PDB file of C-alpha atoms in Angstrom:
ATOM      1  CA  UNK M  27      -4.385   4.399  12.078  1.00 57.00           C
ATOM      2  CA  UNK M  28      -1.660   6.927  11.366  1.00 51.00           C
ATOM      3  CA  UNK M  29       0.957   7.507   8.758  1.00 54.00           C
ATOM      4  CA  UNK M  30       3.207   4.482   8.884  1.00 54.00           C
ATOM      5  CA  UNK M  31       6.941   4.913   9.340  1.00 51.00           C
ATOM      6  CA  UNK M  32       8.474   2.515   6.882  1.00 49.00           C
ATOM      7  CA  UNK M  33       8.082   0.278   3.856  1.00 43.00           C
ATOM      8  CA  UNK M  34       8.414  -3.482   3.484  1.00 45.00           C
ATOM      9  CA  UNK M  35       9.114  -4.038   7.177  1.00 45.00           C
ATOM     10  CA  UNK M  36       7.053  -5.359  10.043  1.00 43.00           C
ATOM     11  CA  UNK M  37       5.383  -2.489  11.873  1.00 46.00           C
ATOM     12  CA  UNK M  38       7.383  -3.661  14.866  1.00 37.00           C
ATOM     13  CA  UNK M  39      10.390  -1.513  13.995  1.00 32.00           C
ATOM     14  CA  UNK M  40      11.923   0.800  11.405  1.00 29.00           C
ATOM     15  CA  UNK M  41      13.708  -0.591   8.365  1.00 31.00           C
ATOM     16  CA  UNK M  42      16.473  -3.137   8.904  1.00 28.00           C
ATOM     17  CA  UNK M  43      15.403  -3.529  12.526  1.00 30.00           C
ATOM     18  CA  UNK M  44      16.524  -0.032  13.524  1.00 30.00           C
ATOM     19  CA  UNK M  45      14.941   0.721  16.916  1.00 30.00           C
ATOM     20  CA  UNK M  46      12.646   3.591  17.801  1.00 31.00           C
ATOM     21  CA  UNK M  47      12.396   5.726  20.913  1.00 32.00           C
ATOM     22  CA  UNK M  48      10.263   8.472  22.361  1.00 33.00           C
ATOM     23  CA  UNK M  49      10.830  12.041  21.197  1.00 34.00           C
ATOM     24  CA  UNK M  50      13.696  14.019  22.728  1.00 33.00           C
ATOM     25  CA  UNK M  51      12.681  15.549  26.024  1.00 36.00           C
ATOM     26  CA  UNK M  52      10.227  12.718  26.734  1.00 39.00           C
ATOM     27  CA  UNK M  53      11.383   9.930  28.988  1.00 43.00           C
ATOM     28  CA  UNK M  54      10.956   6.387  27.740  1.00 44.00           C
ATOM     29  CA  UNK M  55       7.832   4.783  29.228  1.00 46.00           C
ATOM     30  CA  UNK M  56       8.337   2.227  31.965  1.00 49.00           C
ATOM     31  CA  UNK M  57       9.659  -1.037  30.602  1.00 49.00           C
ATOM     32  CA  UNK M  58      10.729   0.532  27.306  1.00 49.00           C
ATOM     33  CA  UNK M  59      14.489   0.732  26.733  1.00 45.00           C
ATOM     34  CA  UNK M  60      15.971   4.116  25.855  1.00 46.00           C
ATOM     35  CA  UNK M  61      16.704   4.315  22.142  1.00 48.00           C
ATOM     36  CA  UNK M  62      18.716   6.731  20.106  1.00 48.00           C
ATOM     37  CA  UNK M  63      16.713   8.830  17.640  1.00 56.00           C
ATOM     38  CA  UNK M  64      17.395  11.927  15.572  1.00 71.00           C
ATOM     39  CA  UNK M  65      14.430  14.108  14.671  1.00 87.00           C
ATOM     40  CA  UNK M  66      14.160  15.654  11.210  1.00 85.00           C
ATOM     41  CA  UNK M  67      13.605  19.315  12.108  1.00 89.00           C
ATOM     42  CA  UNK M  68      12.879  20.318   8.507  1.00 88.00           C
ATOM     43  CA  UNK M  69      10.727  17.506   7.070  1.00 86.00           C
ATOM     44  CA  UNK M  70       9.326  19.666   4.265  1.00 86.00           C
ATOM     45  CA  UNK M  71      12.727  21.048   3.242  1.00 88.00           C
ATOM     46  CA  UNK M  72      11.398  24.611   3.125  1.00 89.00           C
ATOM     47  CA  UNK M  73      13.873  25.970   5.709  1.00 91.00           C
ATOM     48  CA  UNK M  74      16.987  24.452   4.167  1.00 91.00           C
ATOM     49  CA  UNK M  75      15.635  24.862   0.608  1.00 93.00           C
ATOM     50  CA  UNK M  76      16.362  21.203  -0.037  1.00 89.00           C
ATOM     51  CA  UNK M  77      16.921  20.443  -3.725  1.00 91.00           C
ATOM     52  CA  UNK M  78      14.230  18.461  -5.539  1.00 89.00           C
ATOM     53  CA  UNK M  79      14.835  14.725  -5.755  1.00 86.00           C
ATOM     54  CA  UNK M  80      14.566  13.531  -9.359  1.00 88.00           C
ATOM     55  CA  UNK M  81      15.981  10.066  -8.832  1.00 86.00           C
ATOM     56  CA  UNK M  82      13.956   7.089 -10.035  1.00 89.00           C
ATOM     57  CA  UNK M  83      11.314   5.860  -7.619  1.00 91.00           C
ATOM     58  CA  UNK M  84       9.013   2.903  -7.595  1.00 93.00           C
ATOM     59  CA  UNK M  85       5.366   3.716  -8.325  1.00 95.00           C
ATOM     60  CA  UNK M  86       2.450   1.597  -7.162  1.00 95.00           C
ATOM     61  CA  UNK M  87      -0.932   1.085  -8.775  1.00 97.00           C
ATOM     62  CA  UNK M  88      -3.812  -0.700  -7.042  1.00 98.00           C
ATOM     63  CA  UNK M  89      -6.606  -1.381  -9.559  1.00 98.00           C
ATOM     64  CA  UNK M  90      -9.896  -2.849  -8.316  1.00 98.00           C
ATOM     65  CA  UNK M  91     -12.372  -4.470 -10.713  1.00 98.00           C
ATOM     66  CA  UNK M  92     -16.074  -5.344 -10.512  1.00 98.00           C
ATOM     67  CA  UNK M  93     -17.744  -7.869 -12.831  1.00 98.00           C
ATOM     68  CA  UNK M  94     -21.081  -7.270 -14.544  1.00 98.00           C
ATOM     69  CA  UNK M  95     -23.318 -10.311 -13.719  1.00 98.00           C
ATOM     70  CA  UNK M  96     -24.298 -10.561 -17.388  1.00 98.00           C
ATOM     71  CA  UNK M  97     -20.920 -12.196 -17.988  1.00 98.00           C
ATOM     72  CA  UNK M  98     -22.065 -15.233 -16.012  1.00 98.00           C
ATOM     73  CA  UNK M  99     -24.958 -15.771 -18.416  1.00 98.00           C
ATOM     74  CA  UNK M 100     -22.600 -16.406 -21.336  1.00 98.00           C
ATOM     75  CA  UNK M 101     -21.997 -19.994 -22.445  1.00 98.00           C
ATOM     76  CA  UNK M 102     -19.275 -21.722 -20.426  1.00 98.00           C
ATOM     77  CA  UNK M 103     -16.925 -22.173 -23.386  1.00 98.00           C
ATOM     78  CA  UNK M 104     -17.177 -18.494 -24.293  1.00 98.00           C
ATOM     79  CA  UNK M 105     -16.489 -17.428 -20.692  1.00 98.00           C
ATOM     80  CA  UNK M 106     -13.372 -19.574 -20.565  1.00 98.00           C
ATOM     81  CA  UNK M 107     -12.119 -18.166 -23.863  1.00 98.00           C
ATOM     82  CA  UNK M 108     -12.658 -14.595 -22.680  1.00 98.00           C
ATOM     83  CA  UNK M 109     -10.910 -15.239 -19.367  1.00 98.00           C
ATOM     84  CA  UNK M 110      -7.937 -16.802 -21.139  1.00 98.00           C
ATOM     85  CA  UNK M 111      -7.656 -13.753 -23.401  1.00 98.00           C
ATOM     86  CA  UNK M 112      -7.673 -11.411 -20.394  1.00 98.00           C
ATOM     87  CA  UNK M 113      -5.095 -13.494 -18.540  1.00 98.00           C
ATOM     88  CA  UNK M 114      -2.771 -13.535 -21.556  1.00 98.00           C
ATOM     89  CA  UNK M 115      -2.980  -9.741 -21.895  1.00 98.00           C
ATOM     90  CA  UNK M 116      -2.272  -9.221 -18.191  1.00 98.00           C
ATOM     91  CA  UNK M 117       0.666 -11.621 -18.141  1.00 97.00           C
ATOM     92  CA  UNK M 118       2.181 -10.169 -21.312  1.00 98.00           C
ATOM     93  CA  UNK M 119       2.621  -6.754 -19.670  1.00 98.00           C
ATOM     94  CA  UNK M 120       5.329  -8.156 -17.431  1.00 95.00           C
ATOM     95  CA  UNK M 121       6.608 -10.894 -19.757  1.00 95.00           C
ATOM     96  CA  UNK M 122       7.166  -8.553 -22.724  1.00 95.00           C
ATOM     97  CA  UNK M 123       9.167  -6.007 -20.719  1.00 96.00           C
ATOM     98  CA  UNK M 124      12.931  -6.278 -20.144  1.00 95.00           C
ATOM     99  CA  UNK M 125      13.868  -7.240 -16.585  1.00 93.00           C
ATOM    100  CA  UNK M 126      15.590  -3.860 -16.159  1.00 92.00           C
ATOM    101  CA  UNK M 127      12.191  -2.134 -16.170  1.00 94.00           C
ATOM    102  CA  UNK M 128      11.429  -3.754 -12.821  1.00 92.00           C
ATOM    103  CA  UNK M 129       7.753  -4.423 -13.526  1.00 95.00           C
ATOM    104  CA  UNK M 130       5.911  -6.345 -10.807  1.00 94.00           C
ATOM    105  CA  UNK M 131       2.324  -7.587 -10.820  1.00 95.00           C
ATOM    106  CA  UNK M 132       0.238  -9.484  -8.265  1.00 95.00           C
ATOM    107  CA  UNK M 133      -3.438 -10.512  -8.335  1.00 97.00           C
ATOM    108  CA  UNK M 134      -5.916 -10.797  -5.469  1.00 97.00           C
ATOM    109  CA  UNK M 135      -9.504 -11.983  -5.149  1.00 98.00           C
ATOM    110  CA  UNK M 136     -12.123 -10.106  -3.118  1.00 98.00           C
ATOM    111  CA  UNK M 137     -15.045 -12.334  -4.131  1.00 98.00           C
ATOM    112  CA  UNK M 138     -17.274 -12.909  -1.119  1.00 97.00           C
ATOM    113  CA  UNK M 139     -15.355 -10.350   0.966  1.00 97.00           C
ATOM    114  CA  UNK M 140     -16.652  -7.051  -0.458  1.00 96.00           C
ATOM    115  CA  UNK M 141     -19.732  -6.380  -2.513  1.00 97.00           C
ATOM    116  CA  UNK M 142     -18.404  -3.475  -4.567  1.00 98.00           C
ATOM    117  CA  UNK M 143     -15.240  -5.099  -5.991  1.00 98.00           C
ATOM    118  CA  UNK M 144     -14.354  -8.622  -7.128  1.00 98.00           C
ATOM    119  CA  UNK M 145     -10.599  -8.586  -7.675  1.00 98.00           C
ATOM    120  CA  UNK M 146      -7.537  -6.372  -7.554  1.00 98.00           C
ATOM    121  CA  UNK M 147      -4.321  -6.187  -9.549  1.00 98.00           C
ATOM    122  CA  UNK M 148      -1.317  -4.646  -7.783  1.00 96.00           C
ATOM    123  CA  UNK M 149       1.309  -3.307 -10.170  1.00 96.00           C
ATOM    124  CA  UNK M 150       4.702  -1.690  -9.598  1.00 95.00           C
ATOM    125  CA  UNK M 151       6.845   0.201 -12.074  1.00 96.00           C
ATOM    126  CA  UNK M 152       9.365   3.047 -12.234  1.00 95.00           C
ATOM    127  CA  UNK M 153       7.306   4.914 -14.844  1.00 96.00           C
ATOM    128  CA  UNK M 154       3.583   5.661 -14.497  1.00 96.00           C
ATOM    129  CA  UNK M 155       3.253   5.262 -18.266  1.00 97.00           C
ATOM    130  CA  UNK M 156       3.804   1.547 -17.728  1.00 98.00           C
ATOM    131  CA  UNK M 157       0.500   1.473 -15.825  1.00 98.00           C
ATOM    132  CA  UNK M 158      -1.182   3.007 -18.844  1.00 98.00           C
ATOM    133  CA  UNK M 159       0.319   0.311 -21.036  1.00 98.00           C
ATOM    134  CA  UNK M 160      -0.920  -2.394 -18.653  1.00 98.00           C
ATOM    135  CA  UNK M 161      -4.455  -1.020 -18.642  1.00 98.00           C
ATOM    136  CA  UNK M 162      -4.485  -0.466 -22.409  1.00 98.00           C
ATOM    137  CA  UNK M 163      -3.658  -4.145 -22.932  1.00 98.00           C
ATOM    138  CA  UNK M 164      -6.602  -5.119 -20.734  1.00 98.00           C
ATOM    139  CA  UNK M 165      -8.914  -2.608 -22.406  1.00 98.00           C
ATOM    140  CA  UNK M 166      -8.441  -4.417 -25.712  1.00 98.00           C
ATOM    141  CA  UNK M 167      -9.842  -7.660 -24.242  1.00 98.00           C
ATOM    142  CA  UNK M 168     -13.491  -8.672 -24.304  1.00 98.00           C
ATOM    143  CA  UNK M 169     -13.640  -9.161 -20.552  1.00 98.00           C
ATOM    144  CA  UNK M 170     -13.126  -5.431 -19.969  1.00 98.00           C
ATOM    145  CA  UNK M 171     -16.502  -4.947 -21.633  1.00 98.00           C
ATOM    146  CA  UNK M 172     -17.943  -6.648 -18.550  1.00 98.00           C
ATOM    147  CA  UNK M 173     -15.727  -4.950 -15.949  1.00 98.00           C
ATOM    148  CA  UNK M 174     -15.846  -1.609 -14.159  1.00 98.00           C
ATOM    149  CA  UNK M 175     -13.134  -0.134 -11.925  1.00 98.00           C
ATOM    150  CA  UNK M 176     -14.729   1.318  -8.773  1.00 98.00           C
ATOM    151  CA  UNK M 177     -11.348   2.191  -7.236  1.00 98.00           C
ATOM    152  CA  UNK M 178      -7.854   2.829  -8.556  1.00 98.00           C
ATOM    153  CA  UNK M 179      -5.034   4.221  -6.384  1.00 98.00           C
ATOM    154  CA  UNK M 180      -1.660   5.494  -7.554  1.00 98.00           C
ATOM    155  CA  UNK M 181       1.232   6.172  -5.201  1.00 97.00           C
ATOM    156  CA  UNK M 182       5.005   6.392  -4.953  1.00 95.00           C
ATOM    157  CA  UNK M 183       7.604   4.849  -2.694  1.00 90.00           C
ATOM    158  CA  UNK M 184       9.917   7.125  -0.687  1.00 83.00           C
ATOM    159  CA  UNK M 185      11.888   7.166   2.516  1.00 68.00           C
ATOM    160  CA  UNK M 186      10.027   7.811   5.734  1.00 63.00           C
ATOM    161  CA  UNK M 187      11.036  10.928   7.641  1.00 62.00           C
ATOM    162  CA  UNK M 188      10.373   9.075  10.891  1.00 57.00           C
ATOM    163  CA  UNK M 189      13.055   6.408  10.505  1.00 56.00           C
ATOM    164  CA  UNK M 190      15.597   7.605   7.948  1.00 46.00           C
ATOM    165  CA  UNK M 191      17.556   9.577  10.535  1.00 41.00           C
ATOM    166  CA  UNK M 192      18.593   6.280  12.111  1.00 37.00           C
ATOM    167  CA  UNK M 193      21.832   4.844  10.770  1.00 37.00           C
ATOM    168  CA  UNK M 194      21.222   1.822   8.584  1.00 35.00           C
ATOM    169  CA  UNK M 195      17.527   2.498   8.056  1.00 32.00           C
ATOM    170  CA  UNK M 196      15.456   3.912   5.244  1.00 34.00           C
ATOM    171  CA  UNK M 197      17.901   3.039   2.470  1.00 34.00           C
ATOM    172  CA  UNK M 198      15.676   0.511   0.687  1.00 41.00           C
ATOM    173  CA  UNK M 199      13.313   2.334  -1.650  1.00 49.00           C
ATOM    174  CA  UNK M 200      11.986  -0.721  -3.447  1.00 57.00           C
ATOM    175  CA  UNK M 201       9.549  -3.287  -2.144  1.00 61.00           C
ATOM    176  CA  UNK M 202       8.565  -6.737  -3.306  1.00 60.00           C
ATOM    177  CA  UNK M 203       4.830  -7.186  -2.793  1.00 66.00           C
ATOM    178  CA  UNK M 204       2.664 -10.155  -2.113  1.00 65.00           C
ATOM    179  CA  UNK M 205       4.608 -12.190   0.425  1.00 81.00           C
ATOM    180  CA  UNK M 206       1.563 -13.014   2.556  1.00 92.00           C
ATOM    181  CA  UNK M 207      -1.646 -14.859   1.785  1.00 96.00           C
ATOM    182  CA  UNK M 208      -3.598 -11.674   2.500  1.00 97.00           C
ATOM    183  CA  UNK M 209      -3.157  -8.023   1.653  1.00 97.00           C
ATOM    184  CA  UNK M 210      -5.037  -5.333   3.584  1.00 97.00           C
ATOM    185  CA  UNK M 211      -5.213  -1.996   1.765  1.00 97.00           C
ATOM    186  CA  UNK M 212      -6.623   1.442   2.467  1.00 98.00           C
ATOM    187  CA  UNK M 213      -6.105   5.032   1.283  1.00 98.00           C
ATOM    188  CA  UNK M 214      -5.073   7.348   4.094  1.00 97.00           C
ATOM    189  CA  UNK M 215      -5.322  11.087   4.807  1.00 98.00           C
ATOM    190  CA  UNK M 216      -4.091  12.937   7.894  1.00 98.00           C
ATOM    191  CA  UNK M 217      -5.706  16.068   9.308  1.00 98.00           C
ATOM    192  CA  UNK M 218      -4.107  19.415   8.521  1.00 97.00           C
ATOM    193  CA  UNK M 219      -3.534  19.832  12.269  1.00 98.00           C
ATOM    194  CA  UNK M 220      -0.933  17.053  12.033  1.00 97.00           C
ATOM    195  CA  UNK M 221       1.280  19.256   9.867  1.00 96.00           C
ATOM    196  CA  UNK M 222       0.996  22.122  12.363  1.00 96.00           C
ATOM    197  CA  UNK M 223       2.605  20.027  15.100  1.00 96.00           C
ATOM    198  CA  UNK M 224       6.286  20.466  15.875  1.00 95.00           C
ATOM    199  CA  UNK M 225       8.675  17.855  14.426  1.00 94.00           C
ATOM    200  CA  UNK M 226       9.380  16.629  17.966  1.00 94.00           C
ATOM    201  CA  UNK M 227       5.675  16.162  18.690  1.00 96.00           C
ATOM    202  CA  UNK M 228       5.106  14.203  15.484  1.00 95.00           C
ATOM    203  CA  UNK M 229       8.204  12.084  16.071  1.00 93.00           C
ATOM    204  CA  UNK M 230       7.099  11.296  19.622  1.00 95.00           C
ATOM    205  CA  UNK M 231       3.679  10.136  18.420  1.00 96.00           C
ATOM    206  CA  UNK M 232       5.218   7.990  15.705  1.00 93.00           C
ATOM    207  CA  UNK M 233       7.624   6.454  18.215  1.00 93.00           C
ATOM    208  CA  UNK M 234       4.617   5.491  20.334  1.00 95.00           C
ATOM    209  CA  UNK M 235       2.947   4.141  17.195  1.00 92.00           C
ATOM    210  CA  UNK M 236       5.987   2.004  16.356  1.00 91.00           C
ATOM    211  CA  UNK M 237       6.304   0.751  19.918  1.00 94.00           C
ATOM    212  CA  UNK M 238       2.621  -0.223  20.074  1.00 95.00           C
ATOM    213  CA  UNK M 239       3.062  -2.222  16.844  1.00 94.00           C
ATOM    214  CA  UNK M 240       6.171  -4.043  17.998  1.00 93.00           C
ATOM    215  CA  UNK M 241       4.660  -7.413  18.991  1.00 95.00           C
ATOM    216  CA  UNK M 242       2.921  -7.891  15.625  1.00 96.00           C
ATOM    217  CA  UNK M 243       5.741  -9.639  13.774  1.00 93.00           C
ATOM    218  CA  UNK M 244       3.422 -11.401  11.328  1.00 94.00           C
ATOM    219  CA  UNK M 245       2.299  -8.188   9.609  1.00 94.00           C
ATOM    220  CA  UNK M 246       4.479  -6.461   7.018  1.00 92.00           C
ATOM    221  CA  UNK M 247       3.708  -2.911   5.959  1.00 88.00           C
ATOM    222  CA  UNK M 248       4.112  -1.203   2.592  1.00 87.00           C
ATOM    223  CA  UNK M 249       3.589   2.546   2.836  1.00 90.00           C
ATOM    224  CA  UNK M 250       3.487   4.642  -0.330  1.00 94.00           C
ATOM    225  CA  UNK M 251       2.883   8.345  -0.883  1.00 96.00           C
ATOM    226  CA  UNK M 252       0.290  10.048  -3.087  1.00 97.00           C
ATOM    227  CA  UNK M 253       0.862  13.771  -2.411  1.00 96.00           C
ATOM    228  CA  UNK M 254      -0.141  15.584  -5.587  1.00 96.00           C
ATOM    229  CA  UNK M 255      -0.648  12.499  -7.761  1.00 96.00           C
ATOM    230  CA  UNK M 256      -3.902  11.120  -6.313  1.00 97.00           C
ATOM    231  CA  UNK M 257      -6.699  12.165  -3.962  1.00 97.00           C
ATOM    232  CA  UNK M 258      -5.286  10.547  -0.815  1.00 98.00           C
ATOM    233  CA  UNK M 259      -1.960  11.332   0.886  1.00 97.00           C
ATOM    234  CA  UNK M 260      -0.861   7.718   1.348  1.00 97.00           C
ATOM    235  CA  UNK M 261      -1.807   4.217   0.305  1.00 97.00           C
ATOM    236  CA  UNK M 262      -1.070   1.759   3.082  1.00 95.00           C
ATOM    237  CA  UNK M 263      -1.025  -1.998   2.540  1.00 94.00           C
ATOM    238  CA  UNK M 264      -0.238  -4.805   4.951  1.00 95.00           C
ATOM    239  CA  UNK M 265       1.020  -8.238   3.899  1.00 94.00           C
ATOM    240  CA  UNK M 266       0.177 -11.025   6.327  1.00 96.00           C
ATOM    241  CA  UNK M 267      -0.789 -14.663   6.723  1.00 96.00           C
ATOM    242  CA  UNK M 268      -2.801 -13.814   9.829  1.00 96.00           C
ATOM    243  CA  UNK M 269      -5.966 -11.675   9.513  1.00 97.00           C
ATOM    244  CA  UNK M 270      -6.560 -11.990  13.258  1.00 98.00           C
ATOM    245  CA  UNK M 271      -3.173 -10.415  13.959  1.00 97.00           C
ATOM    246  CA  UNK M 272      -3.954  -7.507  11.662  1.00 97.00           C
ATOM    247  CA  UNK M 273      -7.325  -6.905  13.350  1.00 98.00           C
ATOM    248  CA  UNK M 274      -5.629  -6.794  16.753  1.00 98.00           C
ATOM    249  CA  UNK M 275      -2.926  -4.457  15.422  1.00 97.00           C
ATOM    250  CA  UNK M 276      -5.465  -1.969  14.044  1.00 97.00           C
ATOM    251  CA  UNK M 277      -7.441  -2.132  17.282  1.00 97.00           C
ATOM    252  CA  UNK M 278      -4.364  -1.397  19.379  1.00 97.00           C
ATOM    253  CA  UNK M 279      -3.305   1.539  17.216  1.00 96.00           C
ATOM    254  CA  UNK M 280      -6.695   3.183  17.726  1.00 96.00           C
ATOM    255  CA  UNK M 281      -5.517   3.944  21.264  1.00 97.00           C
ATOM    256  CA  UNK M 282      -2.339   5.778  20.204  1.00 97.00           C
ATOM    257  CA  UNK M 283      -2.183   9.558  20.173  1.00 97.00           C
ATOM    258  CA  UNK M 284      -1.407   9.750  16.455  1.00 96.00           C
ATOM    259  CA  UNK M 285      -4.790   8.164  15.724  1.00 97.00           C
ATOM    260  CA  UNK M 286      -6.400  11.494  16.696  1.00 97.00           C
ATOM    261  CA  UNK M 287      -4.938  13.007  13.524  1.00 98.00           C
ATOM    262  CA  UNK M 288      -6.519  10.545  11.085  1.00 97.00           C
ATOM    263  CA  UNK M 289      -8.949  12.248   8.710  1.00 98.00           C
ATOM    264  CA  UNK M 290      -9.755   9.261   6.508  1.00 97.00           C
ATOM    265  CA  UNK M 291      -8.640   5.631   6.331  1.00 97.00           C
ATOM    266  CA  UNK M 292     -11.456   4.024   4.343  1.00 97.00           C
ATOM    267  CA  UNK M 293     -12.432   2.131   2.287  1.00 98.00           C
ATOM    268  CA  UNK M 294     -10.500  -0.845   3.646  1.00 98.00           C
ATOM    269  CA  UNK M 295      -9.977  -3.890   1.449  1.00 98.00           C
ATOM    270  CA  UNK M 296      -9.215  -7.474   2.492  1.00 98.00           C
ATOM    271  CA  UNK M 297      -7.540  -9.081  -0.522  1.00 98.00           C
ATOM    272  CA  UNK M 298      -6.816 -12.801  -0.840  1.00 98.00           C
ATOM    273  CA  UNK M 299      -3.662 -13.562  -2.825  1.00 97.00           C
ATOM    274  CA  UNK M 300      -4.305 -15.876  -5.787  1.00 97.00           C
ATOM    275  CA  UNK M 301      -2.832 -16.567  -9.176  1.00 96.00           C
ATOM    276  CA  UNK M 302      -4.673 -14.680 -11.904  1.00 97.00           C
ATOM    277  CA  UNK M 303      -6.225 -17.886 -13.246  1.00 98.00           C
ATOM    278  CA  UNK M 304      -7.721 -18.647  -9.825  1.00 98.00           C
ATOM    279  CA  UNK M 305      -8.823 -15.030  -9.429  1.00 98.00           C
ATOM    280  CA  UNK M 306     -10.705 -15.117 -12.729  1.00 98.00           C
ATOM    281  CA  UNK M 307     -12.242 -18.504 -11.902  1.00 98.00           C
ATOM    282  CA  UNK M 308     -13.722 -16.914  -8.769  1.00 98.00           C
ATOM    283  CA  UNK M 309     -15.671 -14.556 -11.053  1.00 97.00           C
ATOM    284  CA  UNK M 310     -17.553 -17.197 -13.039  1.00 96.00           C
TER     285      UNK M 310
END
């Protein structure tokens, strides 16, 4: 798959339903209505010497955990006590913070879906230090003595250059996660050749990408950016109630031109949304 154009919207269209079209100079394919689009000719800001943006942005943290099987050999009563302690520490991170901090936390089970991770906690905050606080609270629990973290991804929300030239789109820089029963997540890196393309070429490929995604109304995308703050360039997650629709969406996008510029889009995680109590009960 390719870099996605928007956050917290179905892949069918840019934010707020703003339509997409093919790049200037390319006629709209048969059956596709002509759509008005402005191309960002200086996406990096190096030509116009765009000023740095220091406004507050929402950060995302995807933390995956794996349980040591030795935990399951503990007496039942002790396991329940340890799980309750962990749950209280996790819940307190959000409960103890003032609402103005905008902390968000969701839990997902991967038991029986992947062998290398058992559950995932998705956190959002406007300060990365809040993620440290969340993890420190967990580290002081006994359950963390039985847990490893095979994967942790950090990213940031920002406007997409492929839709924010359209009036009415790209203004929402905050997302509310966990609307669907499933969350599909993967880190994403594009080839360097992608950045050598002209802005019109990239925009045309993304317009095709958006158009190909249009029928898949049951999949909502959350794209976040990791340039300079983590190993990948993006973390892409899809909220949905329909795994079959997501499989068909990914399959279709393999045939788009932008897919040729994908360097890495694995590992891919299928996460089942559950309350933290249920998630921990899946462990033991």
